Amino acid sequence: MLGRGHRRRRRRPRFASAETIRWLEWGTRSYQSFMFGLTLILLGSAVALTARLPRAIGYLMGLSGLGYIVQGWVLGSEGFSGTDTFAILGGYVLILAWIIWLLVVAWRTKESSRAPTP
């Protein structure tokens, strides 16, 4: 019969392996959030500089990108925590806002291009 110490020795490497995988997940998610945030900031800058779309959509894109950069920073420093939840929700709300606004602008543009010219 195996003693308690033997079971603990077998669990330590498993726990270390699980912890390593968790850290790898945090690092990957942090990097992904940073890159997505940077992409949104660059896309928002491009939208804000064009004359075809309202500038405010570009500003909202950039703001949602900042939310994702904050999320990446929190993930990298604290892992999955309650602070990260607020950054995620803020990013989701801002993305939803500019996506809906962009949809409305695209819909109106489509309808105005279909209108017959006298």
A tleap script that builds the chain and sets N, CA, C and O, in Angstrom:
source leaprc.protein.ff14SB
mol = sequence {
  NMET LEU GLY ARG GLY HIE ARG ARG ARG ARG
  ARG ARG PRO ARG PHE ALA SER ALA GLU THR
  ILE ARG TRP LEU GLU TRP GLY THR ARG SER
  TYR GLN SER PHE MET PHE GLY LEU THR LEU
  ILE LEU LEU GLY SER ALA VAL ALA LEU THR
  ALA ARG LEU PRO ARG ALA ILE GLY TYR LEU
  MET GLY LEU SER GLY LEU GLY TYR ILE VAL
  GLN GLY TRP VAL LEU GLY SER GLU GLY PHE
  SER GLY THR ASP THR PHE ALA ILE LEU GLY
  GLY TYR VAL LEU ILE LEU ALA TRP ILE ILE
  TRP LEU LEU VAL VAL ALA TRP ARG THR LYS
  GLU SER SER ARG ALA PRO THR CPRO
}
set mol.1.N position { 0.833 -1.186 0.000 }
set mol.1.CA position { 0.000 0.000 0.000 }
set mol.1.C position { 0.876 1.246 0.000 }
set mol.1.O position { 1.855 1.345 0.739 }
set mol.2.N position { 0.503 2.171 -0.832 }
set mol.2.CA position { 1.277 3.396 -0.949 }
set mol.2.C position { 0.867 4.393 0.116 }
set mol.2.O position { -0.310 4.509 0.457 }
set mol.3.N position { 1.839 5.105 0.634 }
set mol.3.CA position { 1.566 6.096 1.673 }
set mol.3.C position { 1.117 7.418 1.092 }
set mol.3.O position { 1.083 7.607 -0.124 }
set mol.4.N position { 0.771 8.333 1.991 }
set mol.4.CA position { 0.296 9.648 1.574 }
set mol.4.C position { 1.382 10.456 0.880 }
set mol.4.O position { 1.098 11.214 -0.047 }
set mol.5.N position { 2.611 10.299 1.319 }
set mol.5.CA position { 3.712 11.049 0.716 }
set mol.5.C position { 3.913 10.692 -0.743 }
set mol.5.O position { 4.249 11.547 -1.562 }
set mol.6.N position { 3.706 9.413 -1.065 }
set mol.6.CA position { 3.880 8.994 -2.454 }
set mol.6.C position { 2.831 9.646 -3.362 }
set mol.6.O position { 3.142 10.054 -4.481 }
set mol.7.N position { 1.609 9.738 -2.882 }
set mol.7.CA position { 0.548 10.371 -3.682 }
set mol.7.C position { 0.836 11.851 -3.883 }
set mol.7.O position { 0.601 12.393 -4.963 }
set mol.8.N position { 1.337 12.498 -2.857 }
set mol.8.CA position { 1.658 13.925 -2.982 }
set mol.8.C position { 2.775 14.149 -3.983 }
set mol.8.O position { 2.733 15.102 -4.761 }
set mol.9.N position { 3.770 13.280 -3.969 }
set mol.9.CA position { 4.876 13.427 -4.910 }
set mol.9.C position { 4.408 13.252 -6.347 }
set mol.9.O position { 4.962 13.870 -7.256 }
set mol.10.N position { 3.396 12.417 -6.564 }
set mol.10.CA position { 2.870 12.231 -7.917 }
set mol.10.C position { 2.020 13.417 -8.343 }
set mol.10.O position { 1.932 13.717 -9.534 }
set mol.11.N position { 1.395 14.094 -7.393 }
set mol.11.CA position { 0.530 15.226 -7.726 }
set mol.11.C position { 1.315 16.493 -8.019 }
set mol.11.O position { 0.860 17.324 -8.805 }
set mol.12.N position { 2.465 16.663 -7.417 }
set mol.12.CA position { 3.244 17.885 -7.609 }
set mol.12.C position { 3.609 18.117 -9.073 }
set mol.12.O position { 3.396 19.223 -9.570 }
set mol.13.N position { 4.149 17.132 -9.786 }
set mol.13.CA position { 4.448 17.382 -11.205 }
set mol.13.C position { 3.198 17.665 -12.031 }
set mol.13.O position { 3.240 18.469 -12.962 }
set mol.14.N position { 2.094 17.015 -11.699 }
set mol.14.CA position { 0.850 17.281 -12.422 }
set mol.14.C position { 0.386 18.711 -12.200 }
set mol.14.O position { -0.037 19.390 -13.136 }
set mol.15.N position { 0.469 19.160 -10.955 }
set mol.15.CA position { 0.068 20.525 -10.653 }
set mol.15.C position { 0.985 21.519 -11.359 }
set mol.15.O position { 0.514 22.520 -11.898 }
set mol.16.N position { 2.289 21.250 -11.359 }
set mol.16.CA position { 3.229 22.138 -12.034 }
set mol.16.C position { 2.942 22.186 -13.530 }
set mol.16.O position { 3.023 23.250 -14.143 }
set mol.17.N position { 2.611 21.052 -14.116 }
set mol.17.CA position { 2.273 21.027 -15.542 }
set mol.17.C position { 1.002 21.812 -15.812 }
set mol.17.O position { 0.938 22.576 -16.775 }
set mol.18.N position { -0.008 21.632 -14.976 }
set mol.18.CA position { -1.265 22.367 -15.147 }
set mol.18.C position { -1.045 23.868 -14.974 }
set mol.18.O position { -1.619 24.674 -15.706 }
set mol.19.N position { -0.219 24.233 -14.012 }
set mol.19.CA position { 0.065 25.640 -13.781 }
set mol.19.C position { 0.824 26.248 -14.959 }
set mol.19.O position { 0.569 27.394 -15.330 }
set mol.20.N position { 1.736 25.506 -15.541 }
set mol.20.CA position { 2.476 25.975 -16.710 }
set mol.20.C position { 1.544 26.205 -17.889 }
set mol.20.O position { 1.673 27.205 -18.595 }
set mol.21.N position { 0.618 25.300 -18.106 }
set mol.21.CA position { -0.346 25.454 -19.193 }
set mol.21.C position { -1.230 26.668 -18.953 }
set mol.21.O position { -1.551 27.400 -19.889 }
set mol.22.N position { -1.622 26.884 -17.710 }
set mol.22.CA position { -2.455 28.047 -17.377 }
set mol.22.C position { -1.704 29.349 -17.650 }
set mol.22.O position { -2.279 30.295 -18.188 }
set mol.23.N position { -0.424 29.401 -17.282 }
set mol.23.CA position { 0.379 30.594 -17.553 }
set mol.23.C position { 0.528 30.816 -19.046 }
set mol.23.O position { 0.489 31.954 -19.514 }
set mol.24.N position { 0.696 29.750 -19.787 }
set mol.24.CA position { 0.784 29.851 -21.236 }
set mol.24.C position { -0.517 30.402 -21.820 }
set mol.24.O position { -0.500 31.208 -22.751 }
set mol.25.N position { -1.644 29.958 -21.263 }
set mol.25.CA position { -2.946 30.466 -21.707 }
set mol.25.C position { -3.071 31.957 -21.413 }
set mol.25.O position { -3.535 32.717 -22.263 }
set mol.26.N position { -2.664 32.381 -20.223 }
set mol.26.CA position { -2.721 33.800 -19.877 }
set mol.26.C position { -1.860 34.624 -20.819 }
set mol.26.O position { -2.288 35.677 -21.291 }
set mol.27.N position { -0.661 34.156 -21.095 }
set mol.27.CA position { 0.239 34.879 -21.986 }
set mol.27.C position { -0.305 34.977 -23.401 }
set mol.27.O position { -0.214 36.026 -24.038 }
set mol.28.N position { -0.871 33.879 -23.889 }
set mol.28.CA position { -1.434 33.874 -25.241 }
set mol.28.C position { -2.628 34.801 -25.330 }
set mol.28.O position { -2.746 35.573 -26.281 }
set mol.29.N position { -3.513 34.736 -24.353 }
set mol.29.CA position { -4.683 35.621 -24.356 }
set mol.29.C position { -4.277 37.079 -24.225 }
set mol.29.O position { -4.884 37.955 -24.841 }
set mol.30.N position { -3.246 37.343 -23.421 }
set mol.30.CA position { -2.762 38.705 -23.260 }
set mol.30.C position { -2.222 39.238 -24.587 }
set mol.30.O position { -2.538 40.360 -24.982 }
set mol.31.N position { -1.417 38.444 -25.266 }
set mol.31.CA position { -0.862 38.845 -26.564 }
set mol.31.C position { -1.975 39.066 -27.582 }
set mol.31.O position { -1.947 40.039 -28.334 }
set mol.32.N position { -2.959 38.159 -27.606 }
set mol.32.CA position { -4.074 38.284 -28.549 }
set mol.32.C position { -4.865 39.563 -28.277 }
set mol.32.O position { -5.268 40.246 -29.219 }
set mol.33.N position { -5.091 39.892 -27.024 }
set mol.33.CA position { -5.826 41.114 -26.686 }
set mol.33.C position { -5.040 42.362 -27.075 }
set mol.33.O position { -5.617 43.323 -27.584 }
set mol.34.N position { -3.728 42.354 -26.840 }
set mol.34.CA position { -2.896 43.482 -27.262 }
set mol.34.C position { -2.967 43.686 -28.773 }
set mol.34.O position { -3.156 44.808 -29.243 }
set mol.35.N position { -2.820 42.625 -29.516 }
set mol.35.CA position { -2.803 42.746 -30.979 }
set mol.35.C position { -4.172 43.153 -31.529 }
set mol.35.O position { -4.249 43.955 -32.460 }
set mol.36.N position { -5.252 42.606 -30.961 }
set mol.36.CA position { -6.584 42.988 -31.400 }
set mol.36.C position { -6.847 44.450 -31.069 }
set mol.36.O position { -7.437 45.173 -31.873 }
set mol.37.N position { -6.411 44.892 -29.886 }
set mol.37.CA position { -6.565 46.293 -29.511 }
set mol.37.C position { -5.793 47.217 -30.428 }
set mol.37.O position { -6.303 48.262 -30.833 }
set mol.38.N position { -4.560 46.840 -30.762 }
set mol.38.CA position { -3.767 47.644 -31.686 }
set mol.38.C position { -4.414 47.693 -33.069 }
set mol.38.O position { -4.413 48.737 -33.721 }
set mol.39.N position { -4.964 46.570 -33.512 }
set mol.39.CA position { -5.660 46.530 -34.800 }
set mol.39.C position { -6.868 47.458 -34.806 }
set mol.39.O position { -7.096 48.180 -35.776 }
set mol.40.N position { -7.636 47.439 -33.728 }
set mol.40.CA position { -8.805 48.321 -33.649 }
set mol.40.C position { -8.396 49.789 -33.622 }
set mol.40.O position { -9.071 50.630 -34.216 }
set mol.41.N position { -7.310 50.101 -32.946 }
set mol.41.CA position { -6.840 51.494 -32.917 }
set mol.41.C position { -6.421 51.938 -34.317 }
set mol.41.O position { -6.772 53.036 -34.752 }
set mol.42.N position { -5.681 51.097 -35.018 }
set mol.42.CA position { -5.254 51.451 -36.377 }
set mol.42.C position { -6.441 51.543 -37.332 }
set mol.42.O position { -6.500 52.451 -38.161 }
set mol.43.N position { -7.381 50.613 -37.223 }
set mol.43.CA position { -8.574 50.660 -38.060 }
set mol.43.C position { -9.413 51.890 -37.736 }
set mol.43.O position { -9.935 52.541 -38.641 }
set mol.44.N position { -9.546 52.208 -36.467 }
set mol.44.CA position { -10.276 53.404 -36.066 }
set mol.44.C position { -9.628 54.673 -36.585 }
set mol.44.O position { -10.318 55.614 -36.977 }
set mol.45.N position { -8.302 54.701 -36.590 }
set mol.45.CA position { -7.587 55.864 -37.148 }
set mol.45.C position { -7.863 56.004 -38.639 }
set mol.45.O position { -8.080 57.110 -39.134 }
set mol.46.N position { -7.854 54.889 -39.350 }
set mol.46.CA position { -8.133 54.928 -40.786 }
set mol.46.C position { -9.563 55.396 -41.060 }
set mol.46.O position { -9.799 56.173 -41.985 }
set mol.47.N position { -10.514 54.919 -40.254 }
set mol.47.CA position { -11.911 55.323 -40.431 }
set mol.47.C position { -12.073 56.802 -40.100 }
set mol.47.O position { -12.792 57.517 -40.799 }
set mol.48.N position { -11.414 57.268 -39.043 }
set mol.48.CA position { -11.543 58.670 -38.644 }
set mol.48.C position { -10.935 59.610 -39.689 }
set mol.48.O position { -11.363 60.758 -39.814 }
set mol.49.N position { -9.946 59.131 -40.433 }
set mol.49.CA position { -9.293 59.982 -41.430 }
set mol.49.C position { -9.969 59.965 -42.788 }
set mol.49.O position { -9.663 60.798 -43.641 }
set mol.50.N position { -10.892 59.022 -43.004 }
set mol.50.CA position { -11.601 58.987 -44.288 }
set mol.50.C position { -12.814 59.897 -44.227 }
set mol.50.O position { -13.339 60.181 -43.150 }
set mol.51.N position { -13.245 60.345 -45.374 }
set mol.51.CA position { -14.389 61.266 -45.438 }
set mol.51.C position { -15.703 60.525 -45.648 }
set mol.51.O position { -16.764 61.145 -45.575 }
set mol.52.N position { -15.670 59.233 -45.905 }
set mol.52.CA position { -16.894 58.502 -46.225 }
set mol.52.C position { -17.701 58.069 -45.007 }
set mol.52.O position { -18.910 57.864 -45.113 }
set mol.53.N position { -17.066 57.929 -43.877 }
set mol.53.CA position { -17.743 57.469 -42.660 }
set mol.53.C position { -17.650 58.549 -41.583 }
set mol.53.O position { -16.718 59.353 -41.582 }
set mol.54.N position { -18.617 58.564 -40.668 }
set mol.54.CA position { -18.539 59.526 -39.561 }
set mol.54.C position { -17.285 59.283 -38.713 }
set mol.54.O position { -16.931 58.140 -38.426 }
set mol.55.N position { -16.634 60.352 -38.324 }
set mol.55.CA position { -15.404 60.234 -37.530 }
set mol.55.C position { -15.656 59.578 -36.177 }
set mol.55.O position { -14.778 58.901 -35.641 }
set mol.56.N position { -16.822 59.772 -35.638 }
set mol.56.CA position { -17.125 59.219 -34.315 }
set mol.56.C position { -17.049 57.690 -34.316 }
set mol.56.O position { -16.715 57.094 -33.292 }
set mol.57.N position { -17.351 57.050 -35.444 }
set mol.57.CA position { -17.217 55.594 -35.522 }
set mol.57.C position { -15.745 55.216 -35.347 }
set mol.57.O position { -15.427 54.262 -34.638 }
set mol.58.N position { -14.870 55.947 -35.978 }
set mol.58.CA position { -13.434 55.697 -35.830 }
set mol.58.C position { -12.968 55.915 -34.405 }
set mol.58.O position { -12.135 55.162 -33.900 }
set mol.59.N position { -13.500 56.945 -33.749 }
set mol.59.CA position { -13.129 57.196 -32.355 }
set mol.59.C position { -13.604 56.060 -31.455 }
set mol.59.O position { -12.881 55.640 -30.552 }
set mol.60.N position { -14.823 55.558 -31.697 }
set mol.60.CA position { -15.319 54.425 -30.912 }
set mol.60.C position { -14.476 53.170 -31.157 }
set mol.60.O position { -14.227 52.395 -30.234 }
set mol.61.N position { -14.043 52.976 -32.394 }
set mol.61.CA position { -13.166 51.834 -32.691 }
set mol.61.C position { -11.861 51.948 -31.907 }
set mol.61.O position { -11.396 50.975 -31.312 }
set mol.62.N position { -11.282 53.133 -31.912 }
set mol.62.CA position { -10.048 53.343 -31.163 }
set mol.62.C position { -10.231 53.171 -29.669 }
set mol.62.O position { -9.367 52.618 -28.988 }
set mol.63.N position { -11.360 53.646 -29.160 }
set mol.63.CA position { -11.646 53.493 -27.732 }
set mol.63.C position { -11.829 52.027 -27.358 }
set mol.63.O position { -11.361 51.590 -26.306 }
set mol.64.N position { -12.508 51.267 -28.216 }
set mol.64.CA position { -12.651 49.832 -27.934 }
set mol.64.C position { -11.293 49.134 -28.027 }
set mol.64.O position { -11.044 48.168 -27.306 }
set mol.65.N position { -10.412 49.618 -28.914 }
set mol.65.CA position { -9.051 49.081 -28.981 }
set mol.65.C position { -8.283 49.330 -27.696 }
set mol.65.O position { -7.540 48.466 -27.232 }
set mol.66.N position { -8.463 50.515 -27.122 }
set mol.66.CA position { -7.822 50.797 -25.828 }
set mol.66.C position { -8.342 49.867 -24.740 }
set mol.66.O position { -7.590 49.437 -23.866 }
set mol.67.N position { -9.646 49.559 -24.803 }
set mol.67.CA position { -10.209 48.605 -23.845 }
set mol.67.C position { -9.560 47.235 -23.956 }
set mol.67.O position { -9.309 46.578 -22.946 }
set mol.68.N position { -9.291 46.807 -25.171 }
set mol.68.CA position { -8.647 45.512 -25.359 }
set mol.68.C position { -7.176 45.541 -24.945 }
set mol.68.O position { -6.649 44.533 -24.475 }
set mol.69.N position { -6.517 46.671 -25.112 }
set mol.69.CA position { -5.130 46.771 -24.643 }
set mol.69.C position { -5.085 46.715 -23.117 }
set mol.69.O position { -4.200 46.078 -22.547 }
set mol.70.N position { -6.029 47.375 -22.456 }
set mol.70.CA position { -6.120 47.287 -20.998 }
set mol.70.C position { -6.389 45.843 -20.588 }
set mol.70.O position { -5.797 45.341 -19.632 }
set mol.71.N position { -7.275 45.188 -21.306 }
set mol.71.CA position { -7.577 43.791 -21.015 }
set mol.71.C position { -6.314 42.930 -21.148 }
set mol.71.O position { -6.064 42.073 -20.301 }
set mol.72.N position { -5.527 43.146 -22.188 }
set mol.72.CA position { -4.299 42.389 -22.372 }
set mol.72.C position { -3.297 42.642 -21.260 }
set mol.72.O position { -2.598 41.728 -20.821 }
set mol.73.N position { -3.230 43.894 -20.803 }
set mol.73.CA position { -2.312 44.221 -19.717 }
set mol.73.C position { -2.742 43.535 -18.424 }
set mol.73.O position { -1.908 42.979 -17.709 }
set mol.74.N position { -4.042 43.572 -18.121 }
set mol.74.CA position { -4.543 42.932 -16.909 }
set mol.74.C position { -4.324 41.414 -16.979 }
set mol.74.O position { -3.915 40.799 -15.994 }
set mol.75.N position { -4.594 40.823 -18.126 }
set mol.75.CA position { -4.370 39.389 -18.268 }
set mol.75.C position { -2.906 39.024 -18.058 }
set mol.75.O position { -2.597 38.024 -17.411 }
set mol.76.N position { -2.016 39.827 -18.600 }
set mol.76.CA position { -0.596 39.539 -18.462 }
set mol.76.C position { -0.079 39.715 -17.051 }
set mol.76.O position { 0.851 39.018 -16.646 }
set mol.77.N position { -0.661 40.631 -16.292 }
set mol.77.CA position { -0.153 40.890 -14.948 }
set mol.77.C position { -0.898 40.141 -13.850 }
set mol.77.O position { -0.291 39.761 -12.848 }
set mol.78.N position { -2.208 39.919 -14.017 }
set mol.78.CA position { -2.994 39.285 -12.957 }
set mol.78.C position { -3.594 37.945 -13.364 }
set mol.78.O position { -4.052 37.196 -12.501 }
set mol.79.N position { -3.602 37.630 -14.635 }
set mol.79.CA position { -4.293 36.432 -15.090 }
set mol.79.C position { -5.784 36.717 -15.187 }
set mol.79.O position { -6.195 37.874 -15.286 }
set mol.80.N position { -6.587 35.670 -15.158 }
set mol.80.CA position { -8.032 35.856 -15.216 }
set mol.80.C position { -8.502 36.328 -13.847 }
set mol.80.O position { -8.414 35.590 -12.865 }
set mol.81.N position { -9.003 37.562 -13.782 }
set mol.81.CA position { -9.421 38.134 -12.502 }
set mol.81.C position { -10.683 38.956 -12.696 }
set mol.81.O position { -11.179 39.103 -13.814 }
set mol.82.N position { -11.192 39.485 -11.605 }
set mol.82.CA position { -12.380 40.327 -11.663 }
set mol.82.C position { -12.123 41.629 -12.393 }
set mol.82.O position { -13.022 42.160 -13.045 }
set mol.83.N position { -10.911 42.151 -12.294 }
set mol.83.CA position { -10.556 43.380 -13.009 }
set mol.83.C position { -10.641 43.160 -14.513 }
set mol.83.O position { -11.044 44.057 -15.253 }
set mol.84.N position { -10.268 41.983 -14.960 }
set mol.84.CA position { -10.313 41.655 -16.385 }
set mol.84.C position { -11.754 41.635 -16.897 }
set mol.84.O position { -12.009 41.965 -18.055 }
set mol.85.N position { -12.680 41.255 -16.046 }
set mol.85.CA position { -14.088 41.196 -16.449 }
set mol.85.C position { -14.601 42.565 -16.866 }
set mol.85.O position { -15.335 42.671 -17.849 }
set mol.86.N position { -14.231 43.615 -16.140 }
set mol.86.CA position { -14.675 44.967 -16.477 }
set mol.86.C position { -14.086 45.424 -17.809 }
set mol.86.O position { -14.766 46.079 -18.599 }
set mol.87.N position { -12.830 45.081 -18.058 }
set mol.87.CA position { -12.208 45.452 -19.334 }
set mol.87.C position { -12.877 44.718 -20.494 }
set mol.87.O position { -13.091 45.298 -21.558 }
set mol.88.N position { -13.203 43.451 -20.290 }
set mol.88.CA position { -13.868 42.672 -21.339 }
set mol.88.C position { -15.242 43.260 -21.650 }
set mol.88.O position { -15.589 43.459 -22.814 }
set mol.89.N position { -16.016 43.534 -20.613 }
set mol.89.CA position { -17.361 44.077 -20.827 }
set mol.89.C position { -17.311 45.453 -21.487 }
set mol.89.O position { -18.132 45.755 -22.353 }
set mol.90.N position { -16.357 46.286 -21.083 }
set mol.90.CA position { -16.218 47.595 -21.711 }
set mol.90.C position { -15.878 47.483 -23.192 }
set mol.90.O position { -16.427 48.206 -24.023 }
set mol.91.N position { -14.968 46.571 -23.512 }
set mol.91.CA position { -14.612 46.343 -24.913 }
set mol.91.C position { -15.786 45.833 -25.723 }
set mol.91.O position { -16.003 46.268 -26.854 }
set mol.92.N position { -16.550 44.904 -25.143 }
set mol.92.CA position { -17.719 44.350 -25.845 }
set mol.92.C position { -18.762 45.427 -26.117 }
set mol.92.O position { -19.310 45.493 -27.218 }
set mol.93.N position { -19.043 46.270 -25.125 }
set mol.93.CA position { -20.058 47.318 -25.288 }
set mol.93.C position { -19.630 48.312 -26.371 }
set mol.93.O position { -20.444 48.705 -27.207 }
set mol.94.N position { -18.368 48.718 -26.359 }
set mol.94.CA position { -17.889 49.674 -27.360 }
set mol.94.C position { -17.883 49.063 -28.761 }
set mol.94.O position { -18.241 49.731 -29.732 }
set mol.95.N position { -17.478 47.803 -28.867 }
set mol.95.CA position { -17.494 47.151 -30.184 }
set mol.95.C position { -18.922 47.023 -30.698 }
set mol.95.O position { -19.184 47.275 -31.874 }
set mol.96.N position { -19.837 46.635 -29.829 }
set mol.96.CA position { -21.235 46.512 -30.230 }
set mol.96.C position { -21.776 47.865 -30.707 }
set mol.96.O position { -22.522 47.931 -31.684 }
set mol.97.N position { -21.396 48.936 -30.015 }
set mol.97.CA position { -21.881 50.277 -30.384 }
set mol.97.C position { -21.407 50.664 -31.782 }
set mol.97.O position { -22.214 51.105 -32.601 }
set mol.98.N position { -20.100 50.507 -32.074 }
set mol.98.CA position { -19.646 50.950 -33.392 }
set mol.98.C position { -20.054 49.993 -34.500 }
set mol.98.O position { -20.187 50.415 -35.649 }
set mol.99.N position { -20.255 48.721 -34.192 }
set mol.99.CA position { -20.730 47.788 -35.220 }
set mol.99.C position { -22.162 48.139 -35.622 }
set mol.99.O position { -22.488 48.156 -36.809 }
set mol.100.N position { -23.014 48.417 -34.637 }
set mol.100.CA position { -24.399 48.784 -34.951 }
set mol.100.C position { -24.441 50.099 -35.715 }
set mol.100.O position { -25.191 50.230 -36.683 }
set mol.101.N position { -23.650 51.067 -35.293 }
set mol.101.CA position { -23.604 52.348 -35.974 }
set mol.101.C position { -23.103 52.184 -37.410 }
set mol.101.O position { -23.648 52.795 -38.329 }
set mol.102.N position { -22.081 51.372 -37.603 }
set mol.102.CA position { -21.560 51.116 -38.942 }
set mol.102.C position { -22.596 50.402 -39.807 }
set mol.102.O position { -22.697 50.676 -41.003 }
set mol.103.N position { -23.358 49.498 -39.218 }
set mol.103.CA position { -24.431 48.810 -39.940 }
set mol.103.C position { -25.502 49.785 -40.399 }
set mol.103.O position { -25.974 49.709 -41.534 }
set mol.104.N position { -25.885 50.701 -39.518 }
set mol.104.CA position { -26.897 51.703 -39.873 }
set mol.104.C position { -26.387 52.604 -40.997 }
set mol.104.O position { -27.126 52.900 -41.937 }
set mol.105.N position { -25.140 53.038 -40.907 }
set mol.105.CA position { -24.567 53.892 -41.956 }
set mol.105.C position { -24.516 53.139 -43.278 }
set mol.105.O position { -24.851 53.702 -44.320 }
set mol.106.N position { -24.105 51.880 -43.252 }
set mol.106.CA position { -24.037 51.088 -44.482 }
set mol.106.C position { -25.425 50.865 -45.065 }
set mol.106.O position { -25.600 50.908 -46.282 }
set mol.107.N position { -26.410 50.629 -44.211 }
set mol.107.CA position { -27.771 50.410 -44.667 }
set mol.107.C position { -28.321 51.669 -45.339 }
set mol.107.O position { -28.946 51.593 -46.397 }
set mol.108.N position { -28.083 52.827 -44.716 }
set mol.108.CA position { -28.560 54.084 -45.297 }
set mol.108.C position { -27.857 54.397 -46.612 }
set mol.108.O position { -28.482 54.909 -47.541 }
set mol.109.N position { -26.588 54.099 -46.699 }
set mol.109.CA position { -25.838 54.335 -47.932 }
set mol.109.C position { -26.358 53.448 -49.048 }
set mol.109.O position { -26.473 53.881 -50.195 }
set mol.110.N position { -26.674 52.205 -48.708 }
set mol.110.CA position { -27.198 51.266 -49.686 }
set mol.110.C position { -28.553 51.740 -50.209 }
set mol.110.O position { -28.807 51.677 -51.412 }
set mol.111.N position { -29.427 52.216 -49.313 }
set mol.111.CA position { -30.738 52.694 -49.722 }
set mol.111.C position { -30.646 53.964 -50.570 }
set mol.111.O position { -31.404 54.136 -51.525 }
set mol.112.N position { -29.726 54.837 -50.220 }
set mol.112.CA position { -29.613 56.083 -50.995 }
set mol.112.C position { -29.017 55.830 -52.374 }
set mol.112.O position { -29.297 56.575 -53.313 }
set mol.113.N position { -28.205 54.794 -52.508 }
set mol.113.CA position { -27.653 54.495 -53.833 }
set mol.113.C position { -28.683 53.822 -54.735 }
set mol.113.O position { -28.545 53.853 -55.958 }
set mol.114.N position { -29.711 53.216 -54.148 }
set mol.114.CA position { -30.780 52.587 -54.922 }
set mol.114.C position { -31.837 53.586 -55.373 }
set mol.114.O position { -32.593 53.313 -56.305 }
set mol.115.N position { -31.894 54.719 -54.729 }
set mol.115.CA position { -32.929 55.707 -55.052 }
set mol.115.C position { -32.740 56.190 -56.472 }
set mol.115.O position { -31.626 56.507 -56.891 }
set mol.116.N position { -33.862 56.246 -57.228 }
set mol.116.CA position { -33.755 56.699 -58.631 }
set mol.116.C position { -33.452 58.184 -58.698 }
set mol.116.O position { -33.971 58.972 -57.907 }
set mol.117.N position { -32.630 58.551 -59.624 }
set mol.117.CA position { -32.313 59.978 -59.809 }
set mol.117.C position { -33.192 60.528 -60.924 }
set mol.117.O position { -33.278 59.924 -61.993 }
set mol.118.N position { -33.850 61.674 -60.692 }
set mol.118.CA position { -34.753 62.247 -61.690 }
set mol.118.C position { -34.031 62.860 -62.865 }
set mol.118.O position { -34.671 63.379 -63.780 }
savepdb mol mol.pdb
quit
